[in-house]
PDB file of C-alpha atoms in Angstrom:
ATOM      1  CA  MET A   1      10.488  12.313  -4.098  1.00  0.00           C
ATOM      2  CA  THR A   2      12.791  14.754  -5.816  1.00  0.00           C
ATOM      3  CA  SER A   3      12.732  18.541  -5.571  1.00  0.00           C
ATOM      4  CA  PRO A   4      14.519  21.308  -7.421  1.00  0.00           C
ATOM      5  CA  GLU A   5      16.929  21.954  -4.544  1.00  0.00           C
ATOM      6  CA  ASN A   6      17.656  18.032  -4.086  1.00  0.00           C
ATOM      7  CA  PRO A   7      17.070  16.230  -7.388  1.00  0.00           C
ATOM      8  CA  VAL A   8      17.966  12.694  -5.758  1.00  0.00           C
ATOM      9  CA  GLU A   9      15.526  10.670  -3.849  1.00  0.00           C
ATOM     10  CA  PRO A  10      16.185  10.199  -0.071  1.00  0.00           C
ATOM     11  CA  ASP A  11      17.052   6.459  -0.275  1.00  0.00           C
ATOM     12  CA  GLU A  12      19.041   6.756  -3.504  1.00  0.00           C
ATOM     13  CA  VAL A  13      22.905   6.516  -3.398  1.00  0.00           C
ATOM     14  CA  THR A  14      24.926   9.370  -4.973  1.00  0.00           C
ATOM     15  CA  PRO A  15      28.456   9.165  -6.114  1.00  0.00           C
ATOM     16  CA  GLU A  16      29.349  11.837  -3.529  1.00  0.00           C
ATOM     17  CA  ALA A  17      28.142   9.504  -0.938  1.00  0.00           C
ATOM     18  CA  VAL A  18      30.306   6.803  -2.090  1.00  0.00           C
ATOM     19  CA  ALA A  19      33.226   9.097  -2.210  1.00  0.00           C
ATOM     20  CA  GLU A  20      32.699  10.096   1.303  1.00  0.00           C
ATOM     21  CA  GLU A  21      32.500   6.505   2.563  1.00  0.00           C
ATOM     22  CA  SER A  22      35.529   5.568   0.575  1.00  0.00           C
ATOM     23  CA  ALA A  23      37.599   8.559   2.037  1.00  0.00           C
ATOM     24  CA  ALA A  24      36.601   7.494   5.583  1.00  0.00           C
ATOM     25  CA  ALA A  25      37.590   3.844   5.038  1.00  0.00           C
ATOM     26  CA  PRO A  26      40.659   2.672   6.602  1.00  0.00           C
ATOM     27  CA  ALA A  27      43.729   2.372   4.368  1.00  0.00           C
ATOM     28  CA  GLY A  28      44.464  -1.185   3.177  1.00  0.00           C
ATOM     29  CA  PRO A  29      47.542  -3.115   1.764  1.00  0.00           C
ATOM     30  CA  ASP A  30      46.070  -2.552  -1.784  1.00  0.00           C
ATOM     31  CA  ASP A  31      46.484   1.246  -1.438  1.00  0.00           C
ATOM     32  CA  ALA A  32      50.219   1.024  -2.108  1.00  0.00           C
ATOM     33  CA  ALA A  33      49.518  -0.526  -5.611  1.00  0.00           C
ATOM     34  CA  GLN A  34      47.332   2.349  -6.686  1.00  0.00           C
ATOM     35  CA  ALA A  35      48.442   4.693  -9.500  1.00  0.00           C
ATOM     36  CA  GLU A  36      51.221   7.136  -8.932  1.00  0.00           C
ATOM     37  CA  VAL A  37      50.576  10.249  -6.974  1.00  0.00           C
ATOM     38  CA  VAL A  38      52.171  13.472  -8.363  1.00  0.00           C
ATOM     39  CA  ASP A  39      52.955  16.162  -5.685  1.00  0.00           C
ATOM     40  CA  GLY A  40      50.475  14.746  -3.244  1.00  0.00           C
ATOM     41  CA  ALA A  41      47.430  14.788  -5.685  1.00  0.00           C
ATOM     42  CA  PRO A  42      46.144  11.736  -7.522  1.00  0.00           C
ATOM     43  CA  SER A  43      46.595  11.688 -11.173  1.00  0.00           C
ATOM     44  CA  SER A  44      43.822  12.588 -13.576  1.00  0.00           C
ATOM     45  CA  LYS A  45      43.464   9.058 -14.809  1.00  0.00           C
ATOM     46  CA  GLU A  46      43.053   7.892 -11.077  1.00  0.00           C
ATOM     47  CA  ALA A  47      40.551  10.559 -10.257  1.00  0.00           C
ATOM     48  CA  GLU A  48      38.557   9.537 -13.608  1.00  0.00           C
ATOM     49  CA  LEU A  49      38.610   5.865 -12.632  1.00  0.00           C
ATOM     50  CA  THR A  50      37.613   6.717  -9.188  1.00  0.00           C
ATOM     51  CA  ALA A  51      34.734   8.925 -10.255  1.00  0.00           C
ATOM     52  CA  ASP A  52      33.612   6.108 -12.569  1.00  0.00           C
ATOM     53  CA  LEU A  53      33.824   3.610  -9.753  1.00  0.00           C
ATOM     54  CA  GLN A  54      31.655   5.793  -7.543  1.00  0.00           C
ATOM     55  CA  ARG A  55      28.899   6.445 -10.288  1.00  0.00           C
ATOM     56  CA  VAL A  56      28.676   2.767 -10.899  1.00  0.00           C
ATOM     57  CA  SER A  57      28.666   1.847  -7.329  1.00  0.00           C
ATOM     58  CA  ALA A  58      25.874   4.256  -6.684  1.00  0.00           C
ATOM     59  CA  GLU A  59      23.710   3.180  -9.822  1.00  0.00           C
ATOM     60  CA  PHE A  60      24.111  -0.437  -8.514  1.00  0.00           C
ATOM     61  CA  ALA A  61      22.948   0.360  -4.942  1.00  0.00           C
ATOM     62  CA  ASN A  62      20.037   2.339  -6.529  1.00  0.00           C
ATOM     63  CA  TYR A  63      19.219  -0.615  -8.736  1.00  0.00           C
ATOM     64  CA  ARG A  64      19.257  -2.991  -5.697  1.00  0.00           C
ATOM     65  CA  LYS A  65      16.847  -0.710  -3.869  1.00  0.00           C
ATOM     66  CA  ARG A  66      14.511  -0.267  -6.769  1.00  0.00           C
ATOM     67  CA  THR A  67      14.334  -4.006  -7.480  1.00  0.00           C
ATOM     68  CA  ALA A  68      13.506  -4.763  -3.864  1.00  0.00           C
ATOM     69  CA  ARG A  69      10.621  -2.184  -3.946  1.00  0.00           C
ATOM     70  CA  GLU A  70       9.250  -3.760  -7.124  1.00  0.00           C
ATOM     71  CA  VAL A  71       9.389  -7.133  -5.654  1.00  0.00           C
ATOM     72  CA  VAL A  72       7.365  -5.980  -2.665  1.00  0.00           C
ATOM     73  CA  ASP A  73       4.895  -4.167  -5.042  1.00  0.00           C
ATOM     74  CA  ALA A  74       4.682  -7.179  -7.264  1.00  0.00           C
ATOM     75  CA  ARG A  75       3.823  -9.368  -4.362  1.00  0.00           C
ATOM     76  CA  ALA A  76       1.166  -6.987  -3.108  1.00  0.00           C
ATOM     77  CA  ALA A  77      -0.483  -6.768  -6.437  1.00  0.00           C
ATOM     78  CA  GLY A  78      -0.530 -10.476  -6.894  1.00  0.00           C
ATOM     79  CA  LYS A  79      -2.158 -10.878  -3.412  1.00  0.00           C
ATOM     80  CA  ALA A  80      -4.778  -8.292  -4.192  1.00  0.00           C
ATOM     81  CA  PHE A  81      -5.575  -9.994  -7.451  1.00  0.00           C
ATOM     82  CA  VAL A  82      -6.044 -13.341  -6.006  1.00  0.00           C
ATOM     83  CA  VAL A  83      -8.275 -12.048  -3.245  1.00  0.00           C
ATOM     84  CA  GLY A  84     -10.083  -9.907  -5.544  1.00  0.00           C
ATOM     85  CA  GLU A  85     -11.095 -12.769  -7.545  1.00  0.00           C
ATOM     86  CA  LEU A  86     -12.333 -14.544  -4.249  1.00  0.00           C
ATOM     87  CA  LEU A  87     -14.777 -11.870  -3.361  1.00  0.00           C
ATOM     88  CA  VAL A  88     -17.578 -13.375  -5.333  1.00  0.00           C
ATOM     89  CA  VAL A  89     -17.246 -16.503  -3.181  1.00  0.00           C
ATOM     90  CA  LEU A  90     -17.202 -14.224   0.082  1.00  0.00           C
ATOM     91  CA  ASP A  91     -20.455 -12.623  -1.209  1.00  0.00           C
ATOM     92  CA  ASP A  92     -22.176 -16.011  -1.718  1.00  0.00           C
ATOM     93  CA  LEU A  93     -21.064 -17.001   1.813  1.00  0.00           C
ATOM     94  CA  ASP A  94     -22.269 -13.772   3.299  1.00  0.00           C
ATOM     95  CA  ARG A  95     -25.562 -14.299   1.613  1.00  0.00           C
ATOM     96  CA  ALA A  96     -25.761 -17.807   2.976  1.00  0.00           C
ATOM     97  CA  ARG A  97     -24.873 -16.751   6.574  1.00  0.00           C
ATOM     98  CA  SER A  98     -27.629 -14.132   6.565  1.00  0.00           C
ATOM     99  CA  HIS A  99     -30.198 -16.741   5.413  1.00  0.00           C
ATOM    100  CA  GLY A 100     -29.007 -18.803   8.283  1.00  0.00           C
ATOM    101  CA  ASP A 101     -27.450 -21.589   6.008  1.00  0.00           C
ATOM    102  CA  LEU A 102     -24.073 -21.303   7.845  1.00  0.00           C
ATOM    103  CA  GLU A 103     -25.208 -21.991  11.467  1.00  0.00           C
ATOM    104  CA  ALA A 104     -23.720 -25.503  11.363  1.00  0.00           C
ATOM    105  CA  GLY A 105     -22.360 -28.281   9.102  1.00  0.00           C
ATOM    106  CA  PRO A 106     -19.559 -28.600   6.702  1.00  0.00           C
ATOM    107  CA  LEU A 107     -20.309 -25.243   4.883  1.00  0.00           C
ATOM    108  CA  LYS A 108     -19.894 -23.285   8.066  1.00  0.00           C
ATOM    109  CA  SER A 109     -16.432 -25.176   8.388  1.00  0.00           C
ATOM    110  CA  LEU A 110     -15.503 -24.225   5.045  1.00  0.00           C
ATOM    111  CA  SER A 111     -16.577 -20.547   5.396  1.00  0.00           C
ATOM    112  CA  ASP A 112     -14.643 -20.223   8.747  1.00  0.00           C
ATOM    113  CA  LYS A 113     -11.477 -21.511   7.092  1.00  0.00           C
ATOM    114  CA  LEU A 114     -11.655 -19.315   4.170  1.00  0.00           C
ATOM    115  CA  ASP A 115     -12.429 -16.323   6.337  1.00  0.00           C
ATOM    116  CA  GLY A 116      -9.339 -17.160   8.322  1.00  0.00           C
ATOM    117  CA  VAL A 117      -7.060 -17.550   5.456  1.00  0.00           C
ATOM    118  CA  LEU A 118      -8.096 -14.166   3.913  1.00  0.00           C
ATOM    119  CA  LYS A 119      -7.786 -12.365   7.096  1.00  0.00           C
ATOM    120  CA  GLY A 120      -4.177 -13.727   7.385  1.00  0.00           C
ATOM    121  CA  LEU A 121      -3.575 -12.180   3.977  1.00  0.00           C
ATOM    122  CA  GLY A 122      -4.701  -8.885   5.467  1.00  0.00           C
ATOM    123  CA  LEU A 123      -8.162  -8.733   4.043  1.00  0.00           C
ATOM    124  CA  GLU A 124     -10.372  -6.261   6.025  1.00  0.00           C
ATOM    125  CA  PRO A 125     -14.112  -5.555   5.393  1.00  0.00           C
ATOM    126  CA  PHE A 126     -15.495  -2.146   5.641  1.00  0.00           C
ATOM    127  CA  GLY A 127     -18.841  -0.316   5.188  1.00  0.00           C
ATOM    128  CA  ALA A 128     -20.824  -0.888   8.318  1.00  0.00           C
ATOM    129  CA  GLU A 129     -24.361   0.704   8.903  1.00  0.00           C
ATOM    130  CA  GLY A 130     -23.909   3.982  10.726  1.00  0.00           C
ATOM    131  CA  ASP A 131     -20.333   4.732   9.391  1.00  0.00           C
ATOM    132  CA  GLU A 132     -19.689   8.165   8.049  1.00  0.00           C
ATOM    133  CA  PHE A 133     -20.129   8.077   4.254  1.00  0.00           C
ATOM    134  CA  ASP A 134     -16.906   8.559   2.253  1.00  0.00           C
ATOM    135  CA  PRO A 135     -17.352   8.753  -1.327  1.00  0.00           C
ATOM    136  CA  SER A 136     -13.784   7.550  -1.872  1.00  0.00           C
ATOM    137  CA  ILE A 137     -14.479   4.144  -0.557  1.00  0.00           C
ATOM    138  CA  HIS A 138     -18.417   3.865  -0.709  1.00  0.00           C
ATOM    139  CA  GLU A 139     -20.380   3.512  -3.775  1.00  0.00           C
ATOM    140  CA  ALA A 140     -23.834   5.186  -3.098  1.00  0.00           C
ATOM    141  CA  VAL A 141     -26.627   3.745  -5.098  1.00  0.00           C
ATOM    142  CA  GLN A 142     -29.318   5.389  -2.999  1.00  0.00           C
ATOM    143  CA  HIS A 143     -29.764   8.599  -0.926  1.00  0.00           C
ATOM    144  CA  GLU A 144     -32.557   9.542   1.321  1.00  0.00           C
ATOM    145  CA  GLY A 145     -32.473  12.993   3.049  1.00  0.00           C
ATOM    146  CA  ASP A 146     -31.014  16.479   2.087  1.00  0.00           C
ATOM    147  CA  GLY A 147     -27.300  15.307   2.302  1.00  0.00           C
ATOM    148  CA  ALA A 148     -26.366  17.663   5.306  1.00  0.00           C
ATOM    149  CA  ASP A 149     -24.778  14.832   7.404  1.00  0.00           C
ATOM    150  CA  PRO A 150     -24.543  11.469   5.206  1.00  0.00           C
ATOM    151  CA  VAL A 151     -23.951   8.126   6.844  1.00  0.00           C
ATOM    152  CA  VAL A 152     -24.165   4.607   5.557  1.00  0.00           C
ATOM    153  CA  GLY A 153     -27.732   3.399   5.986  1.00  0.00           C
ATOM    154  CA  THR A 154     -27.916  -0.047   4.306  1.00  0.00           C
ATOM    155  CA  VAL A 155     -24.831  -2.049   3.042  1.00  0.00           C
ATOM    156  CA  LEU A 156     -25.819  -3.763  -0.185  1.00  0.00           C
ATOM    157  CA  ARG A 157     -22.345  -5.213  -0.911  1.00  0.00           C
ATOM    158  CA  GLN A 158     -19.648  -5.227   1.539  1.00  0.00           C
ATOM    159  CA  GLY A 159     -16.247  -3.410   0.810  1.00  0.00           C
ATOM    160  CA  TYR A 160     -12.857  -4.793   1.242  1.00  0.00           C
ATOM    161  CA  GLN A 161      -9.234  -3.503   1.542  1.00  0.00           C
ATOM    162  CA  ILE A 162      -5.826  -4.967   2.008  1.00  0.00           C
ATOM    163  CA  ASP A 163      -3.072  -3.069   3.780  1.00  0.00           C
ATOM    164  CA  GLY A 164      -5.052   0.123   3.522  1.00  0.00           C
ATOM    165  CA  LYS A 165      -5.666  -0.382  -0.160  1.00  0.00           C
ATOM    166  CA  VAL A 166      -9.148  -0.525  -1.412  1.00  0.00           C
ATOM    167  CA  ILE A 167      -9.785  -3.844  -3.378  1.00  0.00           C
ATOM    168  CA  ARG A 168     -13.720  -3.160  -3.887  1.00  0.00           C
ATOM    169  CA  ASN A 169     -15.771  -0.205  -2.813  1.00  0.00           C
ATOM    170  CA  ALA A 170     -18.704  -0.950  -0.526  1.00  0.00           C
ATOM    171  CA  MET A 171     -22.188  -0.508  -2.278  1.00  0.00           C
ATOM    172  CA  VAL A 172     -24.270   1.276   0.154  1.00  0.00           C
ATOM    173  CA  ALA A 173     -27.459   3.186   0.428  1.00  0.00           C
ATOM    174  CA  VAL A 174     -26.966   6.598   2.180  1.00  0.00           C
ATOM    175  CA  THR A 175     -29.243   8.349   4.687  1.00  0.00           C
ATOM    176  CA  ASP A 176     -28.878  11.518   6.814  1.00  0.00           C
ATOM    177  CA  ARG A 177     -27.776  11.122  10.457  1.00  0.00           C
ATOM    178  CA  PRO A 178     -30.588  11.526  12.745  1.00  0.00           C
ATOM    179  CA  ALA A 179     -30.553  14.982  14.631  1.00  0.00           C
ATOM    180  CA  ASP A 180     -30.756  13.210  17.973  1.00  0.00           C
ATOM    181  CA  ALA A 181     -27.986  10.827  17.229  1.00  0.00           C
ATOM    182  CA  PRO A 182     -25.797  10.339  20.439  1.00  0.00           C
ATOM    183  CA  GLY A 183     -22.616  12.268  20.574  1.00  0.00           C
ATOM    184  CA  GLU A 184     -23.746  14.598  17.618  1.00  0.00           C
ATOM    185  CA  PRO A 185     -25.131  17.983  18.105  1.00  0.00           C
ATOM    186  CA  ALA A 186     -28.761  18.560  16.954  1.00  0.00           C
ATOM    187  CA  GLN A 187     -29.430  20.585  13.972  1.00  0.00           C
ATOM    188  CA  GLY A 188     -29.258  24.413  14.864  1.00  0.00           C
ATOM    189  CA  ASP A 189     -27.150  23.617  18.167  1.00  0.00           C
ATOM    190  CA  SER A 190     -23.663  25.026  17.931  1.00  0.00           C
TER     191      SER A 190
END
């Protein structure tokens, strides 16, 4: 992130940083072959070439970092897309599980394997009954009560996230938290 005081991103390399590194580097045998030095100061041509080299070196370092970030982002987007396409299969398996069709047999084995693979990819379900209602991750299709302290009442469709990024919102019916819920003060108590 840039700011008016520091227009360079924190992980970017600047020509000044490259210049400091090259100044701190030990002198090598090629240093004698450099351009002539007039009265202890490098010539303007040498200074210009050094500045160009520092700029190109900084640009290349920034390019490598940006490319590495883009590769990571592309992998995450690809993983999220594939898992998102498989959510309809998970919905069908959840319905079969709720009807008792996955108690035993080959379909249970298939369901368990698919769940294991998706968990290995980082897929996490969310949206359980009693959870605090959060409109950024829950899609409320029904609400009962006055809305004073909303919680998830019924989960109509499970929500999923990968690495903290929501792939699909949970579709829920929202109710108010009961006044005598454990750990919560009753209405009017303060």
